[in-house]
Amino acid sequence: MSKQVTLTINGKQVIAPEGLSVADAAKMAGIDIPVFCHHPKLEPVGMCRMCLVEIGRPVRDRATGQFVMENGQPKVQFMPKLETACTNKVEDGMVVLTESARATDGQRGTVEFLLTSHPLDCPVCDKGGECPLQNLTMAHGPGKSRFNYDEKQHLAKMVPLGELIYLDRERCIQCARCIRFQDEVAGEAVLGFDERGRHTQIISVSEPGFDSVFSGNTTDICPVGALTTVDFRFGARPWELKAESSICTQCPVGCNTTLNTRREAKADGEVVVKRVMPRQNEEVNEIWLCDKGRFAYHYTEGKERLTRPMVRKEEKLVRASWDNAIKAAAEKLTANKKDFVALASGRLSTEDLFNLKSLADTVGGEAILYSDMGGGELTQVVGVGAGTNLGKMGKGDAILVVASDLYEEAPIWWLRIKQAADRGAALIVANPRQTKLDRFAKYKIHYAYGDEIKTIHDFQKKSRIADEFAKAKNAVIFYGSEGLGVNGTSALASACADLLKETGHIGGANNGLIGVWQRANDQGAFEVGFRPVADLEKALKGKAVYIVGADPAGDDPNYARALKSAKFVAVQDIRETATTEIADVVFPAQAFTERDGTFVSGERRVQRFYAAVPPKGDSKPDYAITCMLAKQMGVILQGTSAAVVFEILAHSVEAFNELTHETLAQVREQWPIVGRSDLYYGGATYENTRGMGVQLVPLAQAGGSVKIQKVRKEAALRPKEKELLAVPSNKLYDRGVTVQTAEFLDGRIGGLYVSLNPATAKKFGVEAGQVVKISFDGAGGEAVVKIDETIATGVALIPRGMGIAIHEPAIAKLGGKVKS
Amino acid sequence: MGVFDPIIELSRGLGETLRSFLTEKTVTYQYPEEKRPVRPRFRGRHVLKRYDNGLEKCIGCSLCAAACPADAIFVEASENTNEKRFSPGERYASTYEINMLRCIYCGFCEDACPTEAIVLGDNYELSFTSREQAIYGKDMLLEPVASESMLTPRKVDAGVFTRSVPEMKDSTD
Ligand code: SF4
Ligand code: SF4
Ligand code: SF4
Ligand code: SF4
Ligand code: FES
């Protein structure tokens, strides 16, 4: 623990760790010093002068270094002028006055200056109501201004900084919080100041504008309404919104969110989600969110939402009652018990998956996880230990990222790993191509596609990297599915687990294996017993399939064909998809915004989400639908509430031992303080009042014996002269069910492309921007060629979820025939 | 008391009646044919005002709704464009509703409005036959315009109506 110093603030004795600023020390002691530019997550700059206070320091004897005493007290000498509390560090014996006449006069003057050119358009400003400038003006400002209104600056009001963020130049108070967030926290210096003096303005220096997936966070910490989001523009006044806690469903990080809702005339009087805000959880997302999590929630709305059960009658899907639909499905599924397959994705809550798995088990069917990535059974054994917090990793620790482009797959992990690297953790990035994380890596390994396992095995040989990893105090491995399918990732997971075991990095906090899953609750699916299969097409053919929360037909024409030849297909989802179109029975499910449940993050943290808006139409929660169907099939499950299902789950799945919905809802005190009354300090992030989640204890930590099965490595594919190696990669904004519907994201989603090395493109005689046909294993499609020097020659990189179905590496041909 | 006292009292009273009938002005109004003008500060049914050029004064800020003690107002805002401009500045009220059954005619909304858009008018003759009818929308509340060309939304030149709240002329006002 760092040294503590004792100082006096407003006559109150305060003990604070050395190195802390006076502003932070005061806040910790419950004393508010007004700040604009200072933010507890950013380095102080002292730009706004709002935090002016009187600071006195004890006089020391030059010869002895001792305090000079006066009447038995150390003699304190005040500086002749006010000082900024944010840039001054606490010192022993310091005396701070924040509310003295001089200090308040200084603060009042600063507000008066800040307002000389402020447009005062609070009535139309999206920040109005949760605006630090408003609040601090009311608390510390003068009632009147002595400045001339004619001299107000009139600047541009609606400047798009990118597709997602608007800048209002008049409102900016030049605190540089946004710039500093991008520089220091996100590591993407895409904003800057232009001009000087009273003409100073924020500009975006990137092309395209504000090119960062963390841009939304700047709107939370901007102390005025200068930065606002396109999504929430004029959406509602902040005080009109209701708030409910939730979890982001877009990736395995499991960021804590708050859903702000309001009844809306534009939505025909329905209660809708107006915006997604970060909710503080210093162990998961701190106070941040990525733009996908913040903006891609619109998939739960729209007319494509399923609201009534449907049954196929004479080739057409027609509306049916719940009773009839359940009966129709149960009859067919019972008749084909032998061939029962439950196919579900990590979009579902743990409760839903548990009920499904129980049903599949009882009728003797199979439960398949809809994913291209395996290895979850290993994260259950050697996953990161309970107590893991990436925010605590730093000097002496090592983080290895392999086969994953975290910036695209799990942005907040990317951000926190970058931060850990800044604190001195040895970051090793092993990828087949350059990624954005490379910049912060101590060691970069660029292997050829197919050499993933070998790369990990090389850690067992002597090398500087291997040595540093082995000797690290704590070590975590993130493994992903770049260029790999189910078999490849399973083999990679096993190699990584082996390495962690060999080097003794299992069974403790901040030690272990993390899967960079393709969906939010894939880890939860593994926990309850779901497993992906390498050949899903085969697994579906001729079966009686119950598909929940997945769109295989939309993702892959081969799957669609397999489903068409299936004996029976029941589909349960929230939206109309290509899969519901070929279903025999369709069940409408509730979206995560309409019900409660739990997700298990990649770090195996079980977290609760709550119902924020009323359900659409006749839809029901997935676990309840499964329960109804099971009942009709003669299987008794629980389905009255998520809490009850969770209770049964916690009794039957070892790792969830003793957990209940109540324990998941517990919160701890967190620093920095954020929340409604502390807006000015930590930003608009919501305080966590409804649960920080509980991390599951991996077997290695629980004291179980750790045996890691060797997974046979498949022979690497070797393309011939006229062929290419097609490999999948993961993209943040894809055309998947959960993203597509946010129109303003269209630009970021982009079109379908295939990336080639310039040399490869030359060899095949294609150019950037040209549309080519690419085919492999009877699949494929047309895509625009993108030239990318960081990709190896002979490789065609195809993003998942953009239109061409690619699950694992394959030998491909350019211009081959495409089955449709 | 004499026997004639009641008669004297009665005729005195009748005499007074006769006097006022002959000399005083009538104060009775023949409502509804005849209406009594309201006092200057009377608070009746609301009107949403327009500027002289016809643009709506309301900018959809919801401050009236926030101030309303009866929770009678619902406002929803949208964005102006120069092709379809409702009000000056960036924002206008795409939905503006007052529930006249809830309203207590306190005038707080009028006080809260930064553009003097919502004003309690003279009309006290409200009637409806259902609860739904008691909810007055923009169609009922907006002031009528003198000519068709002043109707909103309308197309305007870019860069003219850039301010939501009119510039303060006198800071002591
Ligand atoms: S845009 Fe906001 S955060 Fe950025 S400098 Fe201006 S006031 Fe500060
Ligand atoms: S990092 Fe992942 S969990 Fe967090 S907000 Fe982004 S998509 Fe959601
Ligand atoms: S007059 Fe009073 S009660 Fe009526 S709408 Fe206005 S603020 Fe509400
Ligand atoms: S009437 Fe006035 S206070 Fe109400 S929304 Fe319109 S501008 Fe705002
Ligand atoms: S100068 Fe201290 S908060 Fe801005």
mmCIF file with all atom_site columns, N, CA, C and O in Angstrom, chain A residues 749-781:
data_model
loop_
_atom_site.group_PDB
_atom_site.id
_atom_site.type_symbol
_atom_site.label_atom_id
_atom_site.label_alt_id
_atom_site.label_comp_id
_atom_site.label_asym_id
_atom_site.label_entity_id
_atom_site.label_seq_id
_atom_site.pdbx_PDB_ins_code
_atom_site.Cartn_x
_atom_site.Cartn_y
_atom_site.Cartn_z
_atom_site.occupancy
_atom_site.B_iso_or_equiv
_atom_site.pdbx_formal_charge
_atom_site.auth_seq_id
_atom_site.auth_comp_id
_atom_site.auth_asym_id
_atom_site.auth_atom_id
_atom_site.pdbx_PDB_model_num
ATOM 1   N N  . ILE A 1 749 ? -20.912 -0.518  -40.445 1.00 0.00 ? 749 ILE A N  1
ATOM 2   C CA . ILE A 1 749 ? -21.059 -1.930  -40.795 1.00 0.00 ? 749 ILE A CA 1
ATOM 3   C C  . ILE A 1 749 ? -20.397 -2.177  -42.142 1.00 0.00 ? 749 ILE A C  1
ATOM 4   O O  . ILE A 1 749 ? -19.615 -3.096  -42.307 1.00 0.00 ? 749 ILE A O  1
ATOM 5   N N  . GLY A 1 750 ? -20.680 -1.316  -43.103 1.00 0.00 ? 750 GLY A N  1
ATOM 6   C CA . GLY A 1 750 ? -20.060 -1.440  -44.415 1.00 0.00 ? 750 GLY A CA 1
ATOM 7   C C  . GLY A 1 750 ? -20.585 -2.636  -45.185 1.00 0.00 ? 750 GLY A C  1
ATOM 8   O O  . GLY A 1 750 ? -21.526 -3.305  -44.768 1.00 0.00 ? 750 GLY A O  1
ATOM 9   N N  . GLY A 1 751 ? -19.989 -2.885  -46.331 1.00 0.00 ? 751 GLY A N  1
ATOM 10  C CA . GLY A 1 751 ? -20.446 -3.988  -47.176 1.00 0.00 ? 751 GLY A CA 1
ATOM 11  C C  . GLY A 1 751 ? -19.583 -5.217  -46.975 1.00 0.00 ? 751 GLY A C  1
ATOM 12  O O  . GLY A 1 751 ? -18.649 -5.232  -46.176 1.00 0.00 ? 751 GLY A O  1
ATOM 13  N N  . LEU A 1 752 ? -19.914 -6.249  -47.710 1.00 0.00 ? 752 LEU A N  1
ATOM 14  C CA . LEU A 1 752 ? -19.161 -7.496  -47.630 1.00 0.00 ? 752 LEU A CA 1
ATOM 15  C C  . LEU A 1 752 ? -17.855 -7.335  -48.402 1.00 0.00 ? 752 LEU A C  1
ATOM 16  O O  . LEU A 1 752 ? -17.842 -6.848  -49.523 1.00 0.00 ? 752 LEU A O  1
ATOM 17  N N  . TYR A 1 753 ? -16.769 -7.713  -47.793 1.00 0.00 ? 753 TYR A N  1
ATOM 18  C CA . TYR A 1 753 ? -15.486 -7.605  -48.477 1.00 0.00 ? 753 TYR A CA 1
ATOM 19  C C  . TYR A 1 753 ? -14.650 -8.846  -48.223 1.00 0.00 ? 753 TYR A C  1
ATOM 20  O O  . TYR A 1 753 ? -14.938 -9.633  -47.312 1.00 0.00 ? 753 TYR A O  1
ATOM 21  N N  . VAL A 1 754 ? -13.657 -8.999  -49.052 1.00 0.00 ? 754 VAL A N  1
ATOM 22  C CA . VAL A 1 754 ? -12.663 -10.027 -48.801 1.00 0.00 ? 754 VAL A CA 1
ATOM 23  C C  . VAL A 1 754 ? -11.306 -9.340  -48.894 1.00 0.00 ? 754 VAL A C  1
ATOM 24  O O  . VAL A 1 754 ? -11.045 -8.581  -49.819 1.00 0.00 ? 754 VAL A O  1
ATOM 25  N N  . SER A 1 755 ? -10.479 -9.525  -47.878 1.00 0.00 ? 755 SER A N  1
ATOM 26  C CA . SER A 1 755 ? -9.192  -8.830  -47.846 1.00 0.00 ? 755 SER A CA 1
ATOM 27  C C  . SER A 1 755 ? -8.093  -9.711  -48.419 1.00 0.00 ? 755 SER A C  1
ATOM 28  O O  . SER A 1 755 ? -7.998  -10.895 -48.076 1.00 0.00 ? 755 SER A O  1
ATOM 29  N N  . LEU A 1 756 ? -7.279  -9.104  -49.262 1.00 0.00 ? 756 LEU A N  1
ATOM 30  C CA . LEU A 1 756 ? -6.157  -9.818  -49.860 1.00 0.00 ? 756 LEU A CA 1
ATOM 31  C C  . LEU A 1 756 ? -4.898  -8.988  -49.730 1.00 0.00 ? 756 LEU A C  1
ATOM 32  O O  . LEU A 1 756 ? -4.948  -7.759  -49.700 1.00 0.00 ? 756 LEU A O  1
ATOM 33  N N  . ASN A 1 757 ? -3.788  -9.671  -49.686 1.00 0.00 ? 757 ASN A N  1
ATOM 34  C CA . ASN A 1 757 ? -2.502  -9.007  -49.737 1.00 0.00 ? 757 ASN A CA 1
ATOM 35  C C  . ASN A 1 757 ? -2.318  -8.450  -51.155 1.00 0.00 ? 757 ASN A C  1
ATOM 36  O O  . ASN A 1 757 ? -2.764  -9.063  -52.111 1.00 0.00 ? 757 ASN A O  1
ATOM 37  N N  . PRO A 1 758 ? -1.640  -7.282  -51.301 1.00 0.00 ? 758 PRO A N  1
ATOM 38  C CA . PRO A 1 758 ? -1.464  -6.735  -52.658 1.00 0.00 ? 758 PRO A CA 1
ATOM 39  C C  . PRO A 1 758 ? -0.841  -7.732  -53.632 1.00 0.00 ? 758 PRO A C  1
ATOM 40  O O  . PRO A 1 758 ? -1.239  -7.815  -54.802 1.00 0.00 ? 758 PRO A O  1
ATOM 41  N N  . ALA A 1 759 ? 0.112   -8.496  -53.121 1.00 0.00 ? 759 ALA A N  1
ATOM 42  C CA . ALA A 1 759 ? 0.786   -9.467  -54.002 1.00 0.00 ? 759 ALA A CA 1
ATOM 43  C C  . ALA A 1 759 ? -0.201  -10.534 -54.470 1.00 0.00 ? 759 ALA A C  1
ATOM 44  O O  . ALA A 1 759 ? -0.209  -10.931 -55.639 1.00 0.00 ? 759 ALA A O  1
ATOM 45  N N  . THR A 1 760 ? -1.054  -10.982 -53.543 1.00 0.00 ? 760 THR A N  1
ATOM 46  C CA . THR A 1 760 ? -2.048  -11.991 -53.900 1.00 0.00 ? 760 THR A CA 1
ATOM 47  C C  . THR A 1 760 ? -3.013  -11.431 -54.934 1.00 0.00 ? 760 THR A C  1
ATOM 48  O O  . THR A 1 760 ? -3.355  -12.101 -55.914 1.00 0.00 ? 760 THR A O  1
ATOM 49  N N  . ALA A 1 761 ? -3.440  -10.190 -54.681 1.00 0.00 ? 761 ALA A N  1
ATOM 50  C CA . ALA A 1 761 ? -4.379  -9.560  -55.605 1.00 0.00 ? 761 ALA A CA 1
ATOM 51  C C  . ALA A 1 761 ? -3.769  -9.477  -56.994 1.00 0.00 ? 761 ALA A C  1
ATOM 52  O O  . ALA A 1 761 ? -4.423  -9.749  -58.008 1.00 0.00 ? 761 ALA A O  1
ATOM 53  N N  . LYS A 1 762 ? -2.504  -9.123  -57.020 1.00 0.00 ? 762 LYS A N  1
ATOM 54  C CA . LYS A 1 762 ? -1.809  -8.994  -58.303 1.00 0.00 ? 762 LYS A CA 1
ATOM 55  C C  . LYS A 1 762 ? -1.752  -10.341 -59.009 1.00 0.00 ? 762 LYS A C  1
ATOM 56  O O  . LYS A 1 762 ? -2.040  -10.463 -60.202 1.00 0.00 ? 762 LYS A O  1
ATOM 57  N N  . LYS A 1 763 ? -1.417  -11.349 -58.227 1.00 0.00 ? 763 LYS A N  1
ATOM 58  C CA . LYS A 1 763 ? -1.283  -12.695 -58.787 1.00 0.00 ? 763 LYS A CA 1
ATOM 59  C C  . LYS A 1 763 ? -2.584  -13.155 -59.429 1.00 0.00 ? 763 LYS A C  1
ATOM 60  O O  . LYS A 1 763 ? -2.596  -13.767 -60.476 1.00 0.00 ? 763 LYS A O  1
ATOM 61  N N  . PHE A 1 764 ? -3.701  -12.841 -58.750 1.00 0.00 ? 764 PHE A N  1
ATOM 62  C CA . PHE A 1 764 ? -4.989  -13.268 -59.279 1.00 0.00 ? 764 PHE A CA 1
ATOM 63  C C  . PHE A 1 764 ? -5.609  -12.235 -60.211 1.00 0.00 ? 764 PHE A C  1
ATOM 64  O O  . PHE A 1 764 ? -6.725  -12.407 -60.699 1.00 0.00 ? 764 PHE A O  1
ATOM 65  N N  . GLY A 1 765 ? -4.872  -11.137 -60.403 1.00 0.00 ? 765 GLY A N  1
ATOM 66  C CA . GLY A 1 765 ? -5.346  -10.134 -61.352 1.00 0.00 ? 765 GLY A CA 1
ATOM 67  C C  . GLY A 1 765 ? -6.595  -9.403  -60.898 1.00 0.00 ? 765 GLY A C  1
ATOM 68  O O  . GLY A 1 765 ? -7.452  -9.072  -61.715 1.00 0.00 ? 765 GLY A O  1
ATOM 69  N N  . VAL A 1 766 ? -6.736  -9.156  -59.608 1.00 0.00 ? 766 VAL A N  1
ATOM 70  C CA . VAL A 1 766 ? -7.899  -8.393  -59.141 1.00 0.00 ? 766 VAL A CA 1
ATOM 71  C C  . VAL A 1 766 ? -7.422  -7.101  -58.480 1.00 0.00 ? 766 VAL A C  1
ATOM 72  O O  . VAL A 1 766 ? -6.285  -6.992  -58.039 1.00 0.00 ? 766 VAL A O  1
ATOM 73  N N  . GLU A 1 767 ? -8.320  -6.145  -58.431 1.00 0.00 ? 767 GLU A N  1
ATOM 74  C CA . GLU A 1 767 ? -7.967  -4.838  -57.878 1.00 0.00 ? 767 GLU A CA 1
ATOM 75  C C  . GLU A 1 767 ? -8.882  -4.484  -56.719 1.00 0.00 ? 767 GLU A C  1
ATOM 76  O O  . GLU A 1 767 ? -9.978  -5.018  -56.600 1.00 0.00 ? 767 GLU A O  1
ATOM 77  N N  . ALA A 1 768 ? -8.423  -3.522  -55.946 1.00 0.00 ? 768 ALA A N  1
ATOM 78  C CA . ALA A 1 768 ? -9.243  -3.037  -54.837 1.00 0.00 ? 768 ALA A CA 1
ATOM 79  C C  . ALA A 1 768 ? -10.563 -2.497  -55.377 1.00 0.00 ? 768 ALA A C  1
ATOM 80  O O  . ALA A 1 768 ? -10.587 -1.823  -56.396 1.00 0.00 ? 768 ALA A O  1
ATOM 81  N N  . GLY A 1 769 ? -11.648 -2.816  -54.703 1.00 0.00 ? 769 GLY A N  1
ATOM 82  C CA . GLY A 1 769 ? -12.951 -2.294  -55.096 1.00 0.00 ? 769 GLY A CA 1
ATOM 83  C C  . GLY A 1 769 ? -13.674 -3.162  -56.115 1.00 0.00 ? 769 GLY A C  1
ATOM 84  O O  . GLY A 1 769 ? -14.861 -2.987  -56.368 1.00 0.00 ? 769 GLY A O  1
ATOM 85  N N  . GLN A 1 770 ? -12.959 -4.116  -56.677 1.00 0.00 ? 770 GLN A N  1
ATOM 86  C CA . GLN A 1 770 ? -13.568 -5.003  -57.671 1.00 0.00 ? 770 GLN A CA 1
ATOM 87  C C  . GLN A 1 770 ? -14.418 -6.063  -56.971 1.00 0.00 ? 770 GLN A C  1
ATOM 88  O O  . GLN A 1 770 ? -14.099 -6.502  -55.872 1.00 0.00 ? 770 GLN A O  1
ATOM 89  N N  . VAL A 1 771 ? -15.514 -6.439  -57.600 1.00 0.00 ? 771 VAL A N  1
ATOM 90  C CA . VAL A 1 771 ? -16.340 -7.498  -57.014 1.00 0.00 ? 771 VAL A CA 1
ATOM 91  C C  . VAL A 1 771 ? -15.862 -8.843  -57.544 1.00 0.00 ? 771 VAL A C  1
ATOM 92  O O  . VAL A 1 771 ? -15.741 -9.023  -58.754 1.00 0.00 ? 771 VAL A O  1
ATOM 93  N N  . VAL A 1 772 ? -15.541 -9.751  -56.641 1.00 0.00 ? 772 VAL A N  1
ATOM 94  C CA . VAL A 1 772 ? -15.090 -11.078 -57.083 1.00 0.00 ? 772 VAL A CA 1
ATOM 95  C C  . VAL A 1 772 ? -15.983 -12.150 -56.474 1.00 0.00 ? 772 VAL A C  1
ATOM 96  O O  . VAL A 1 772 ? -16.641 -11.940 -55.463 1.00 0.00 ? 772 VAL A O  1
ATOM 97  N N  . LYS A 1 773 ? -15.951 -13.285 -57.132 1.00 0.00 ? 773 LYS A N  1
ATOM 98  C CA . LYS A 1 773 ? -16.650 -14.437 -56.596 1.00 0.00 ? 773 LYS A CA 1
ATOM 99  C C  . LYS A 1 773 ? -15.623 -15.271 -55.861 1.00 0.00 ? 773 LYS A C  1
ATOM 100 O O  . LYS A 1 773 ? -14.516 -15.474 -56.348 1.00 0.00 ? 773 LYS A O  1
ATOM 101 N N  . ILE A 1 774 ? -15.978 -15.709 -54.676 1.00 0.00 ? 774 ILE A N  1
ATOM 102 C CA . ILE A 1 774 ? -15.053 -16.590 -53.972 1.00 0.00 ? 774 ILE A CA 1
ATOM 103 C C  . ILE A 1 774 ? -15.848 -17.803 -53.521 1.00 0.00 ? 774 ILE A C  1
ATOM 104 O O  . ILE A 1 774 ? -17.001 -17.682 -53.105 1.00 0.00 ? 774 ILE A O  1
ATOM 105 N N  . SER A 1 775 ? -15.271 -18.982 -53.690 1.00 0.00 ? 775 SER A N  1
ATOM 106 C CA . SER A 1 775 ? -16.024 -20.181 -53.334 1.00 0.00 ? 775 SER A CA 1
ATOM 107 C C  . SER A 1 775 ? -15.140 -21.190 -52.629 1.00 0.00 ? 775 SER A C  1
ATOM 108 O O  . SER A 1 775 ? -13.942 -21.281 -52.882 1.00 0.00 ? 775 SER A O  1
ATOM 109 N N  . PHE A 1 776 ? -15.752 -21.890 -51.713 1.00 0.00 ? 776 PHE A N  1
ATOM 110 C CA . PHE A 1 776 ? -15.031 -22.933 -50.967 1.00 0.00 ? 776 PHE A CA 1
ATOM 111 C C  . PHE A 1 776 ? -16.059 -23.907 -50.426 1.00 0.00 ? 776 PHE A C  1
ATOM 112 O O  . PHE A 1 776 ? -17.162 -23.501 -50.057 1.00 0.00 ? 776 PHE A O  1
ATOM 113 N N  . ASP A 1 777 ? -15.720 -25.161 -50.394 1.00 0.00 ? 777 ASP A N  1
ATOM 114 C CA . ASP A 1 777 ? -16.608 -26.186 -49.837 1.00 0.00 ? 777 ASP A CA 1
ATOM 115 C C  . ASP A 1 777 ? -18.049 -26.038 -50.318 1.00 0.00 ? 777 ASP A C  1
ATOM 116 O O  . ASP A 1 777 ? -18.987 -26.237 -49.546 1.00 0.00 ? 777 ASP A O  1
ATOM 117 N N  . GLY A 1 778 ? -18.235 -25.618 -51.534 1.00 0.00 ? 778 GLY A N  1
ATOM 118 C CA . GLY A 1 778 ? -19.606 -25.462 -52.023 1.00 0.00 ? 778 GLY A CA 1
ATOM 119 C C  . GLY A 1 778 ? -20.302 -24.230 -51.504 1.00 0.00 ? 778 GLY A C  1
ATOM 120 O O  . GLY A 1 778 ? -21.435 -23.956 -51.829 1.00 0.00 ? 778 GLY A O  1
ATOM 121 N N  . ALA A 1 779 ? -19.624 -23.443 -50.670 1.00 0.00 ? 779 ALA A N  1
ATOM 122 C CA . ALA A 1 779 ? -20.225 -22.197 -50.194 1.00 0.00 ? 779 ALA A CA 1
ATOM 123 C C  . ALA A 1 779 ? -19.484 -21.030 -50.822 1.00 0.00 ? 779 ALA A C  1
ATOM 124 O O  . ALA A 1 779 ? -18.586 -21.219 -51.642 1.00 0.00 ? 779 ALA A O  1
ATOM 125 N N  . GLY A 1 780 ? -19.861 -19.844 -50.429 1.00 0.00 ? 780 GLY A N  1
ATOM 126 C CA . GLY A 1 780 ? -19.153 -18.680 -50.932 1.00 0.00 ? 780 GLY A CA 1
ATOM 127 C C  . GLY A 1 780 ? -20.102 -17.610 -51.375 1.00 0.00 ? 780 GLY A C  1
ATOM 128 O O  . GLY A 1 780 ? -21.284 -17.618 -51.034 1.00 0.00 ? 780 GLY A O  1
ATOM 129 N N  . GLY A 1 781 ? -19.592 -16.657 -52.131 1.00 0.00 ? 781 GLY A N  1
ATOM 130 C CA . GLY A 1 781 ? -20.440 -15.568 -52.579 1.00 0.00 ? 781 GLY A CA 1
ATOM 131 C C  . GLY A 1 781 ? -19.613 -14.495 -53.238 1.00 0.00 ? 781 GLY A C  1
ATOM 132 O O  . GLY A 1 781 ? -18.429 -14.698 -53.530 1.00 0.00 ? 781 GLY A O  1
#
